[in-house]
Coordinates of C-alpha atoms in Angstrom, one line a residue:
M1 CA 22.0 6.3 31.4
L2 CA 20.1 8.4 33.9
P3 CA 20.6 12.2 33.9
A4 CA 22.3 14.2 36.6
H5 CA 19.5 16.8 36.6
V6 CA 15.8 16.8 35.9
T7 CA 13.5 19.8 35.4
L8 CA 10.2 19.8 37.3
V9 CA 7.2 21.8 36.1
E10 CA 4.9 22.5 39.1
V11 CA 1.3 22.5 38.0
G12 CA -0.4 22.6 41.4
P13 CA -1.6 26.2 41.3
R14 CA -3.4 25.6 38.1
D15 CA -4.0 21.9 37.4
G16 CA -4.1 21.1 41.1
L17 CA -6.7 23.7 42.1
Q18 CA -8.8 24.2 39.0
N19 CA -11.4 21.6 39.9
E20 CA -11.7 22.3 43.6
K21 CA -15.3 22.9 44.5
A22 CA -14.6 25.0 47.6
P23 CA -13.2 28.5 46.5
V24 CA -9.5 29.1 47.1
S25 CA -8.9 32.8 47.6
T26 CA -6.6 34.9 45.4
A27 CA -4.3 35.5 48.3
Q28 CA -4.0 31.8 49.0
K29 CA -3.2 31.0 45.3
V30 CA -0.5 33.8 45.3
E31 CA 0.9 32.4 48.6
L32 CA 1.1 28.9 47.1
V33 CA 3.1 30.2 44.2
H34 CA 5.4 32.2 46.5
R35 CA 6.0 29.2 48.7
L36 CA 6.7 26.9 45.8
Q37 CA 9.3 29.2 44.3
A38 CA 10.9 29.6 47.7
A39 CA 11.2 25.8 47.9
G40 CA 13.3 25.9 44.7
L41 CA 10.8 25.2 41.9
R42 CA 11.7 27.2 38.8
E43 CA 8.8 26.4 36.5
I44 CA 5.3 27.0 37.8
E45 CA 2.0 26.9 36.0
V46 CA 0.1 29.6 37.8
T47 CA -3.4 29.8 36.4
S48 CA -5.5 29.5 33.3
F49 CA -7.3 32.1 31.1
V50 CA -10.4 30.1 30.2
S51 CA -14.0 31.1 30.6
P52 CA -15.1 31.3 34.2
K53 CA -18.2 29.6 33.1
W54 CA -16.2 26.4 32.6
V55 CA -13.5 26.8 35.3
P56 CA -14.9 29.2 37.9
Q57 CA -11.9 28.5 40.3
M58 CA -9.6 30.3 37.8
A59 CA -11.9 33.4 37.4
D60 CA -9.3 35.5 39.3
N61 CA -6.5 34.7 36.9
A62 CA -5.5 38.4 36.2
A63 CA -5.6 39.2 39.9
V64 CA -3.3 36.3 40.7
M65 CA -0.8 37.3 38.0
A66 CA -0.8 40.9 39.2
A67 CA -0.1 39.9 42.8
I68 CA 2.7 37.5 42.2
E69 CA 6.2 38.7 43.2
R70 CA 8.2 37.4 40.3
K71 CA 11.6 35.9 41.2
A72 CA 14.6 36.0 38.9
G73 CA 15.1 32.6 37.2
V74 CA 11.5 31.4 37.7
R75 CA 9.2 30.9 34.8
Y76 CA 5.5 31.5 35.2
S77 CA 3.1 29.9 32.7
V78 CA -0.6 30.1 32.2
L79 CA -3.0 28.0 30.2
T80 CA -4.7 29.6 27.2
P81 CA -7.3 27.7 25.1
N82 CA -7.7 30.2 22.3
L83 CA -6.7 33.7 21.0
K84 CA -9.1 35.4 23.4
G85 CA -7.5 33.7 26.3
F86 CA -4.0 34.5 25.0
E87 CA -4.9 38.2 24.7
A88 CA -6.2 38.2 28.3
A89 CA -3.1 36.5 29.5
R90 CA -0.8 38.9 27.7
A91 CA -2.7 41.8 29.2
A92 CA -2.1 40.3 32.6
G93 CA 1.6 40.1 32.0
A94 CA 2.1 36.5 31.0
T95 CA 5.4 35.7 29.2
E96 CA 4.7 32.0 28.7
V97 CA 1.4 30.2 27.8
A98 CA 0.3 26.7 27.2
I99 CA -2.1 25.2 24.7
F100 CA -3.7 21.9 25.1
G101 CA -4.9 19.3 22.6
A102 CA -5.7 15.6 22.8
A103 CA -4.7 12.4 21.1
S104 CA -8.3 11.1 21.3
E105 CA -11.1 12.5 19.1
T106 CA -13.8 11.8 21.7
F107 CA -11.9 13.3 24.5
S108 CA -11.1 16.4 22.4
R109 CA -14.8 16.9 21.8
K110 CA -15.8 16.3 25.4
N111 CA -12.9 18.4 26.8
I112 CA -12.8 21.4 24.4
N113 CA -15.9 20.9 22.3
C114 CA -14.1 20.4 19.0
S115 CA -12.2 17.8 16.9
I116 CA -8.5 17.3 17.1
A117 CA -8.1 19.0 13.7
E118 CA -10.3 21.9 14.8
S119 CA -8.4 22.3 18.0
L120 CA -5.1 22.6 16.1
E121 CA -6.5 25.2 13.9
R122 CA -7.7 27.1 16.9
F123 CA -4.2 27.1 18.3
R124 CA -2.4 28.4 15.2
P125 CA -3.4 32.0 15.8
V126 CA -2.3 31.7 19.4
A127 CA 1.1 30.4 18.3
E128 CA 1.5 33.1 15.7
A129 CA 0.5 35.9 18.2
A130 CA 2.9 34.4 20.8
R131 CA 5.7 34.5 18.2
K132 CA 5.0 38.1 17.4
N133 CA 4.9 39.1 21.1
D134 CA 8.0 37.1 22.1
V135 CA 5.9 34.8 24.3
K136 CA 7.0 31.2 24.8
V137 CA 4.4 28.5 24.0
R138 CA 4.2 25.0 25.6
G139 CA 2.0 22.3 24.2
Y140 CA 0.0 19.7 26.1
V141 CA -1.3 16.4 24.6
S142 CA -4.0 14.6 26.7
C143 CA -4.8 10.9 26.7
V144 CA -1.4 9.8 25.4
L145 CA -1.7 6.4 27.1
G146 CA -5.4 5.8 27.1
C147 CA -8.8 7.5 26.8
P148 CA -11.8 7.2 29.1
Y149 CA -14.1 6.9 26.0
E150 CA -11.9 5.1 23.4
G151 CA -9.6 2.9 25.5
D152 CA -6.0 2.5 24.2
V153 CA -4.6 5.3 22.1
A154 CA -2.1 4.4 19.3
P155 CA 1.4 5.9 19.9
Q156 CA 1.4 7.2 16.3
R157 CA -1.7 9.3 17.0
V158 CA 0.0 10.9 19.9
A159 CA 3.1 11.5 17.8
E160 CA 1.0 13.2 15.1
V161 CA -0.6 15.7 17.5
A162 CA 2.7 16.3 19.3
G163 CA 4.4 16.9 15.9
E164 CA 1.7 19.4 14.9
L165 CA 2.1 21.4 18.1
Y166 CA 5.9 21.3 17.7
D167 CA 5.7 22.5 14.1
M168 CA 3.4 25.3 15.3
G169 CA 6.2 26.7 17.5
C170 CA 5.7 25.0 20.9
Y171 CA 9.2 24.9 22.5
E172 CA 8.2 21.8 24.5
I173 CA 5.4 19.1 24.3
S174 CA 4.1 17.7 27.6
L175 CA 2.7 14.2 27.1
G176 CA -0.2 13.6 29.5
D177 CA -1.5 10.3 30.8
T178 CA -4.8 11.9 31.7
I179 CA -6.5 8.9 33.2
G180 CA -3.4 7.3 34.6
T181 CA -3.8 3.9 32.8
G182 CA -0.3 3.9 31.3
T183 CA 2.4 1.3 32.2
P184 CA 6.2 1.6 31.6
G185 CA 6.3 -0.5 28.4
K186 CA 3.5 1.5 26.8
T187 CA 5.1 4.7 28.0
K188 CA 8.4 3.9 26.3
A189 CA 6.6 2.9 23.1
M190 CA 4.7 6.2 23.1
I191 CA 7.8 8.3 23.8
E192 CA 9.8 6.4 21.0
A193 CA 7.0 7.2 18.5
C194 CA 6.9 10.9 19.6
A195 CA 10.7 11.2 19.4
R196 CA 10.5 10.3 15.7
R197 CA 8.4 13.4 15.2
V198 CA 9.7 15.8 17.9
P199 CA 13.3 16.0 19.3
L200 CA 13.5 14.0 22.4
E201 CA 14.8 16.9 24.4
K202 CA 11.6 18.8 23.6
L203 CA 9.4 16.2 25.2
A204 CA 8.1 16.2 28.8
G205 CA 6.1 13.7 30.9
H206 CA 2.8 14.5 32.7
Y207 CA 1.5 11.4 34.5
H208 CA -1.5 10.8 36.7
D209 CA -1.4 8.1 39.4
T210 CA -4.9 6.6 39.0
Y211 CA -3.4 3.0 38.8
G212 CA -0.3 3.7 40.9
Q213 CA 1.9 3.8 37.8
A214 CA 3.1 7.4 37.6
L215 CA 6.5 6.9 39.3
A216 CA 7.2 3.8 37.2
N217 CA 6.2 5.7 34.1
I218 CA 8.6 8.6 35.0
Y219 CA 11.4 6.1 35.5
A220 CA 10.7 4.5 32.1
S221 CA 10.6 8.0 30.6
L222 CA 14.0 8.8 32.2
E223 CA 15.4 5.6 30.7
A224 CA 14.0 6.7 27.3
G225 CA 15.7 10.1 27.6
V226 CA 13.0 12.5 28.9
R227 CA 14.4 15.1 31.2
T228 CA 11.3 17.2 32.2
F229 CA 8.3 16.2 34.2
D230 CA 5.1 17.9 35.4
A231 CA 4.0 17.3 39.0
S232 CA 1.6 18.7 41.5
V233 CA 2.3 19.5 45.1
A234 CA 0.5 17.0 47.4
G235 CA -0.8 15.2 44.3
L236 CA -3.6 17.8 43.9
G237 CA -5.6 17.8 40.7
G238 CA -7.5 15.4 38.4
C239 CA -9.6 15.7 35.3
P240 CA -13.3 16.5 35.3
Y241 CA -13.8 14.8 31.9
A242 CA -12.2 11.5 33.0
A243 CA -14.3 9.5 35.4
G244 CA -12.2 8.0 38.2
A245 CA -9.0 9.9 37.3
S246 CA -7.1 10.7 40.5
G247 CA -4.6 13.5 40.8
N248 CA -1.4 14.3 39.2
V249 CA 1.7 12.5 40.5
A250 CA 2.8 14.3 43.7
T251 CA 5.8 16.5 43.4
E252 CA 7.1 15.2 46.8
D253 CA 7.0 11.6 45.6
V254 CA 8.8 12.5 42.4
I255 CA 11.5 14.3 44.2
Y256 CA 12.0 11.6 46.8
M257 CA 12.5 9.1 43.9
L258 CA 14.9 11.4 42.0
D259 CA 16.8 12.1 45.2
G260 CA 17.3 8.4 45.7
L261 CA 18.6 8.1 42.2
G262 CA 21.1 10.9 42.8
I263 CA 19.3 13.1 40.3
R264 CA 19.3 16.8 41.1
T265 CA 16.1 19.0 41.0
G266 CA 17.1 22.0 43.1
V267 CA 13.9 21.6 45.2
D268 CA 13.9 21.4 49.0
L269 CA 11.8 18.3 49.8
D270 CA 11.2 19.3 53.4
R271 CA 9.9 22.7 52.5
L272 CA 7.7 21.1 49.8
I273 CA 6.2 18.7 52.3
D274 CA 5.3 21.7 54.5
I275 CA 3.7 23.4 51.5
G276 CA 1.6 20.2 50.8
Q277 CA 0.5 20.1 54.4
W278 CA -0.5 23.8 54.3
I279 CA -2.5 23.7 51.1
C280 CA -4.2 20.5 52.0
G281 CA -5.1 22.0 55.4
L282 CA -6.8 24.9 53.5
L283 CA -8.7 22.4 51.3
G284 CA -9.7 20.2 54.3
R285 CA -8.0 17.0 53.1
E286 CA -4.9 14.8 53.5
P287 CA -2.2 15.0 50.9
A288 CA -2.4 12.4 48.2
S289 CA 1.4 12.2 48.3
K290 CA 2.6 9.0 50.1
V291 CA 6.0 10.7 50.9
N292 CA 4.2 13.7 52.4
R293 CA 2.0 11.5 54.6
A294 CA 4.9 9.2 55.7
V295 CA 7.1 12.2 56.6
A296 CA 4.3 14.0 58.4
A297 CA 3.6 10.8 60.5
K298 CA 7.2 10.4 61.3
R299 CA 7.5 14.0 62.4
K300 CA 4.7 13.5 64.9
T301 CA 6.6 10.7 66.6
V302 CA 9.8 12.6 67.0

């Protein structure tokens, strides 16, 4: 049975912008967050506290956090790779952080320069510090349905990493199809494996649309019992460590599908389309969202 309501985690301000070559100003990033929350999004990933050497686009993380006008009922999360990042995030007023591991050894070494086991040990002090400071921690697992270096990833490997993050104290585990090679059958098998290690209600889906399968994988995840999904306005974002990986699934496309299924999200699709047009205008590109492009074209003919 499909749910009556689904939670969307908007990752555009962080995951969507982090690899943009052209600089996006602090004011523009703050405006993006403000517009997204005004459209009804209640969980927004704002920025990341990583070394500006690796992700220069996020170098203004503290300034962005300081400028956001926080709205009651909205959760603002930031990415923190280690204890140093966590401490910087706390100093900037973060009340929710995210840590990110991988289900692929090679990807882990390419992405965060350490093995899976080493990455988990690196996260333990973050989880402990978060617990002491009453900060919520969300866990990400990359390459859950395929790796650019190793190919297929066994569902049990994904479940093991997800379970470690959950045991560490992560309130939710986001399962990421980093290179977008997953299909509905593989998605269901992966979720079923993870649900044997982590309560189903604590799992979320994070799907990229490289092979056009993201919406199908979300539907399969809904059928499997997942009720939270990450998405990025206008389909912004990708992965610098995964050659050919296109952006995250577009929030507009997800909402259009969920609206058609009678599933509530609390998000105003028309306002979100405007936001996608606005941010893509700043970036000098068309939205990756098919819904956004279709509605924008229809508006021009009216």
